[in-house]
CSV table of C-alpha atoms in Angstrom, one decimal:
chain,number,residue,atom,x,y,z
A,1,MET,CA,49.5,-98.0,17.3
A,2,GLY,CA,52.9,-98.7,18.8
A,3,LEU,CA,54.5,-96.7,21.5
A,4,HIS,CA,57.6,-94.9,20.4
A,5,ARG,CA,57.3,-91.5,22.2
A,6,ILE,CA,56.3,-91.4,25.8
A,7,MET,CA,56.1,-88.2,28.0
A,8,ILE,CA,56.1,-88.5,31.8
A,9,ILE,CA,55.2,-85.6,34.0
A,10,GLY,CA,54.5,-85.1,37.7
A,11,GLY,CA,55.7,-83.3,40.8
A,12,ALA,CA,59.3,-83.7,42.1
A,13,GLY,CA,59.6,-87.0,43.9
A,14,SER,CA,56.7,-88.7,42.1
A,15,GLY,CA,58.9,-91.3,40.5
A,16,LYS,CA,59.3,-89.9,37.0
A,17,SER,CA,62.9,-91.0,36.5
A,18,THR,CA,62.3,-94.5,37.9
A,19,LEU,CA,59.2,-95.0,35.7
A,20,ALA,CA,61.0,-93.7,32.6
A,21,ARG,CA,63.8,-96.2,33.1
A,22,GLN,CA,61.3,-99.1,33.6
A,23,ILE,CA,59.4,-98.1,30.4
A,24,GLY,CA,62.6,-97.6,28.5
A,25,GLU,CA,63.9,-101.0,29.4
A,26,ARG,CA,60.6,-102.7,28.7
A,27,LEU,CA,60.1,-101.1,25.3
A,28,ALA,CA,63.8,-100.7,24.3
A,29,LEU,CA,63.4,-96.9,24.0
A,30,PRO,CA,66.0,-94.2,24.9
A,31,VAL,CA,65.3,-92.4,28.1
A,32,ILE,CA,65.8,-88.6,28.4
A,33,HIS,CA,65.8,-86.9,31.8
A,34,LEU,CA,65.0,-83.3,31.2
A,35,ASP,CA,66.9,-82.2,34.4
A,36,ALA,CA,70.0,-83.6,32.8
A,37,VAL,CA,69.3,-81.5,29.7
A,38,PHE,CA,68.4,-78.4,31.6
A,39,TRP,CA,70.9,-78.0,34.3
A,40,GLN,CA,74.6,-77.0,33.8
A,41,PRO,CA,77.4,-77.9,36.2
A,42,GLY,CA,76.9,-76.4,39.6
A,43,TRP,CA,73.2,-76.1,39.3
A,44,VAL,CA,73.5,-73.2,36.8
A,45,GLU,CA,70.3,-72.5,34.8
A,46,PRO,CA,70.7,-72.2,31.0
A,47,ASP,CA,69.2,-69.6,28.8
A,48,ARG,CA,65.6,-70.8,28.3
A,49,ASP,CA,65.6,-70.4,24.5
A,50,THR,CA,68.7,-72.6,24.3
A,51,PHE,CA,67.0,-75.2,26.5
A,52,ASN,CA,63.8,-75.1,24.5
A,53,ALA,CA,65.7,-75.5,21.3
A,54,LYS,CA,67.5,-78.6,22.7
A,55,VAL,CA,64.1,-80.1,23.7
A,56,ARG,CA,62.7,-79.4,20.2
A,57,ARG,CA,65.7,-81.3,18.7
A,58,ILE,CA,65.2,-84.2,21.1
A,59,ILE,CA,61.5,-84.6,20.3
A,60,GLU,CA,62.2,-84.8,16.6
A,61,ASP,CA,63.6,-88.2,17.2
A,62,GLU,CA,61.4,-91.1,16.3
A,63,SER,CA,61.5,-92.7,19.7
A,64,TRP,CA,62.0,-91.6,23.3
A,65,VAL,CA,60.8,-91.6,26.8
A,66,ILE,CA,61.1,-88.1,28.2
A,67,GLU,CA,60.6,-87.4,31.8
A,68,GLY,CA,60.3,-84.0,33.4
A,69,ASN,CA,58.0,-81.1,33.6
A,70,TYR,CA,59.4,-77.9,32.1
A,71,SER,CA,55.9,-76.8,31.1
A,72,ALA,CA,57.1,-74.3,28.4
A,73,THR,CA,57.9,-77.4,26.3
A,74,TRP,CA,54.7,-79.3,27.1
A,75,PRO,CA,52.7,-78.4,23.9
A,76,GLU,CA,55.4,-79.6,21.5
A,77,ARG,CA,56.2,-82.7,23.5
A,78,ALA,CA,52.5,-83.6,24.0
A,79,ALA,CA,51.8,-83.1,20.3
A,80,ARG,CA,54.6,-85.6,19.4
A,81,ALA,CA,53.9,-88.1,22.2
A,82,ASP,CA,52.1,-91.4,21.6
A,83,LEU,CA,51.4,-91.6,25.3
A,84,ILE,CA,51.4,-89.1,28.3
A,85,VAL,CA,51.8,-90.4,31.8
A,86,PHE,CA,50.9,-88.1,34.7
A,87,LEU,CA,52.2,-89.3,38.1
A,88,ASP,CA,49.7,-87.7,40.5
A,89,ILE,CA,51.4,-88.9,43.7
A,90,SER,CA,50.4,-87.6,47.1
A,91,THR,CA,52.3,-84.7,48.6
A,92,GLY,CA,53.5,-86.7,51.6
A,93,ARG,CA,54.9,-89.5,49.5
A,94,ARG,CA,56.7,-87.1,47.2
A,95,ILE,CA,58.2,-85.1,50.1
A,96,TYR,CA,59.4,-88.4,51.7
A,97,ARG,CA,60.9,-89.5,48.4
A,98,ALA,CA,62.6,-86.1,47.8
A,99,ILE,CA,64.2,-86.1,51.3
A,100,HIS,CA,65.2,-89.8,51.0
A,101,ARG,CA,66.8,-89.1,47.5
A,102,SER,CA,68.6,-86.1,48.9
A,103,LEU,CA,70.0,-88.0,51.8
A,104,THR,CA,70.8,-91.2,49.9
A,105,ASN,CA,72.6,-89.3,47.1
A,106,TYR,CA,74.1,-86.5,49.2
A,107,GLY,CA,77.4,-85.3,47.7
A,108,LYS,CA,77.0,-87.4,44.5
A,109,THR,CA,75.6,-86.7,41.1
A,110,ARG,CA,72.5,-88.8,40.3
A,111,GLN,CA,72.4,-90.7,37.0
A,112,ASP,CA,69.3,-88.7,36.0
A,113,MET,CA,71.0,-85.3,36.6
A,114,ALA,CA,73.5,-83.3,34.7
A,115,PRO,CA,77.2,-83.8,35.4
A,116,GLY,CA,78.4,-81.4,38.1
A,117,CYS,CA,75.0,-81.1,39.8
A,118,VAL,CA,75.9,-82.6,43.2
A,119,GLU,CA,73.0,-83.7,45.3
A,120,LYS,CA,72.4,-81.6,48.4
A,121,PHE,CA,69.8,-81.2,51.1
A,122,ASP,CA,67.9,-78.0,50.4
A,123,PRO,CA,64.9,-77.1,52.6
A,124,ALA,CA,63.7,-74.6,49.9
A,125,PHE,CA,63.5,-77.5,47.4
A,126,ILE,CA,61.5,-79.5,49.9
A,127,LYS,CA,59.1,-76.6,50.2
A,128,TRP,CA,58.9,-76.4,46.4
A,129,VAL,CA,58.0,-80.1,46.4
A,130,ALA,CA,55.3,-79.5,48.9
A,131,ASP,CA,53.8,-76.5,47.0
A,132,TYR,CA,53.5,-78.5,43.7
A,133,ARG,CA,49.9,-79.6,44.6
A,134,TRP,CA,48.8,-75.9,44.5
A,135,ARG,CA,51.4,-74.5,42.1
A,136,GLY,CA,52.1,-77.1,39.3
A,137,ARG,CA,49.3,-79.6,39.5
A,138,PRO,CA,46.5,-77.3,38.3
A,139,LYS,CA,48.5,-76.5,35.2
A,140,THR,CA,49.1,-80.2,34.6
A,141,LEU,CA,45.4,-81.0,34.9
A,142,ARG,CA,44.6,-78.3,32.4
A,143,LEU,CA,47.0,-79.8,29.9
A,144,LEU,CA,45.4,-83.2,30.4
A,145,GLU,CA,41.9,-81.7,29.7
A,146,ASP,CA,42.9,-80.7,26.2
A,147,PRO,CA,41.0,-83.0,23.8
A,148,ALA,CA,44.1,-83.5,21.7
A,149,VAL,CA,45.9,-84.9,24.8
A,150,ALA,CA,43.1,-86.6,26.8
A,151,ASP,CA,42.9,-89.7,24.7
A,152,LYS,CA,46.5,-90.5,25.1
A,153,ALA,CA,46.9,-89.6,28.8
A,154,PHE,CA,47.1,-91.9,31.8
A,155,THR,CA,47.0,-90.6,35.4
A,156,LEU,CA,48.7,-92.9,37.9
A,157,ARG,CA,48.2,-92.1,41.6
A,158,ASN,CA,49.9,-94.9,43.6
A,159,LYS,CA,52.1,-98.0,43.4
A,160,ASP,CA,49.2,-100.2,42.4
A,161,ASP,CA,48.3,-97.9,39.4
A,162,ILE,CA,52.0,-97.9,38.4
A,163,SER,CA,52.2,-101.7,38.7
A,164,ASN,CA,49.0,-102.2,36.7
A,165,PHE,CA,50.2,-99.7,34.0
A,166,LEU,CA,53.5,-101.5,33.6
A,167,ALA,CA,51.7,-104.9,33.4
A,168,THR,CA,49.6,-103.7,30.6
A,169,LEU,CA,52.3,-101.7,28.8
A,170,ASP,CA,53.1,-104.5,26.3
A,171,ARG,CA,49.4,-104.6,25.2
A,172,LEU,CA,49.3,-100.8,24.9
A,173,GLY,CA,52.4,-100.9,22.7
A,174,GLN,CA,50.9,-103.3,20.1
């Protein structure tokens, strides 16, 4: 089979960027952080059609690890992906990570973010993180129920699931 195109989705703070880097290093695949593709300096949102066209060009490549939600691009990414990983991490853990990330990187631009998007502490963002369980997760679960997707999808719920997944990644890629 070989793993050349891997899609990682999950709520903010679930560890998508970290897992993408780990997989990219392990399988020597380029890693694409969709937040870095989406955002423009100063946290300016792009025209959606322009962003979607950028994603279409990226997924035409033969190999990638793409992390990020942006559900409007799911169907095309999922169709091209060899593997889909859903990080279904608890709300409390994701909130903790989002707050920790904001405080640790405060005033700096993270490596998985677009240039000029300086990290800040934003209570509205923390609420958005908390609301994912009811807002974004149901949409993700529906995506994963699609028969065209279900056979290539993995749901990881905690550190042990992630460790076990990474330990078997070499075997999956053969």
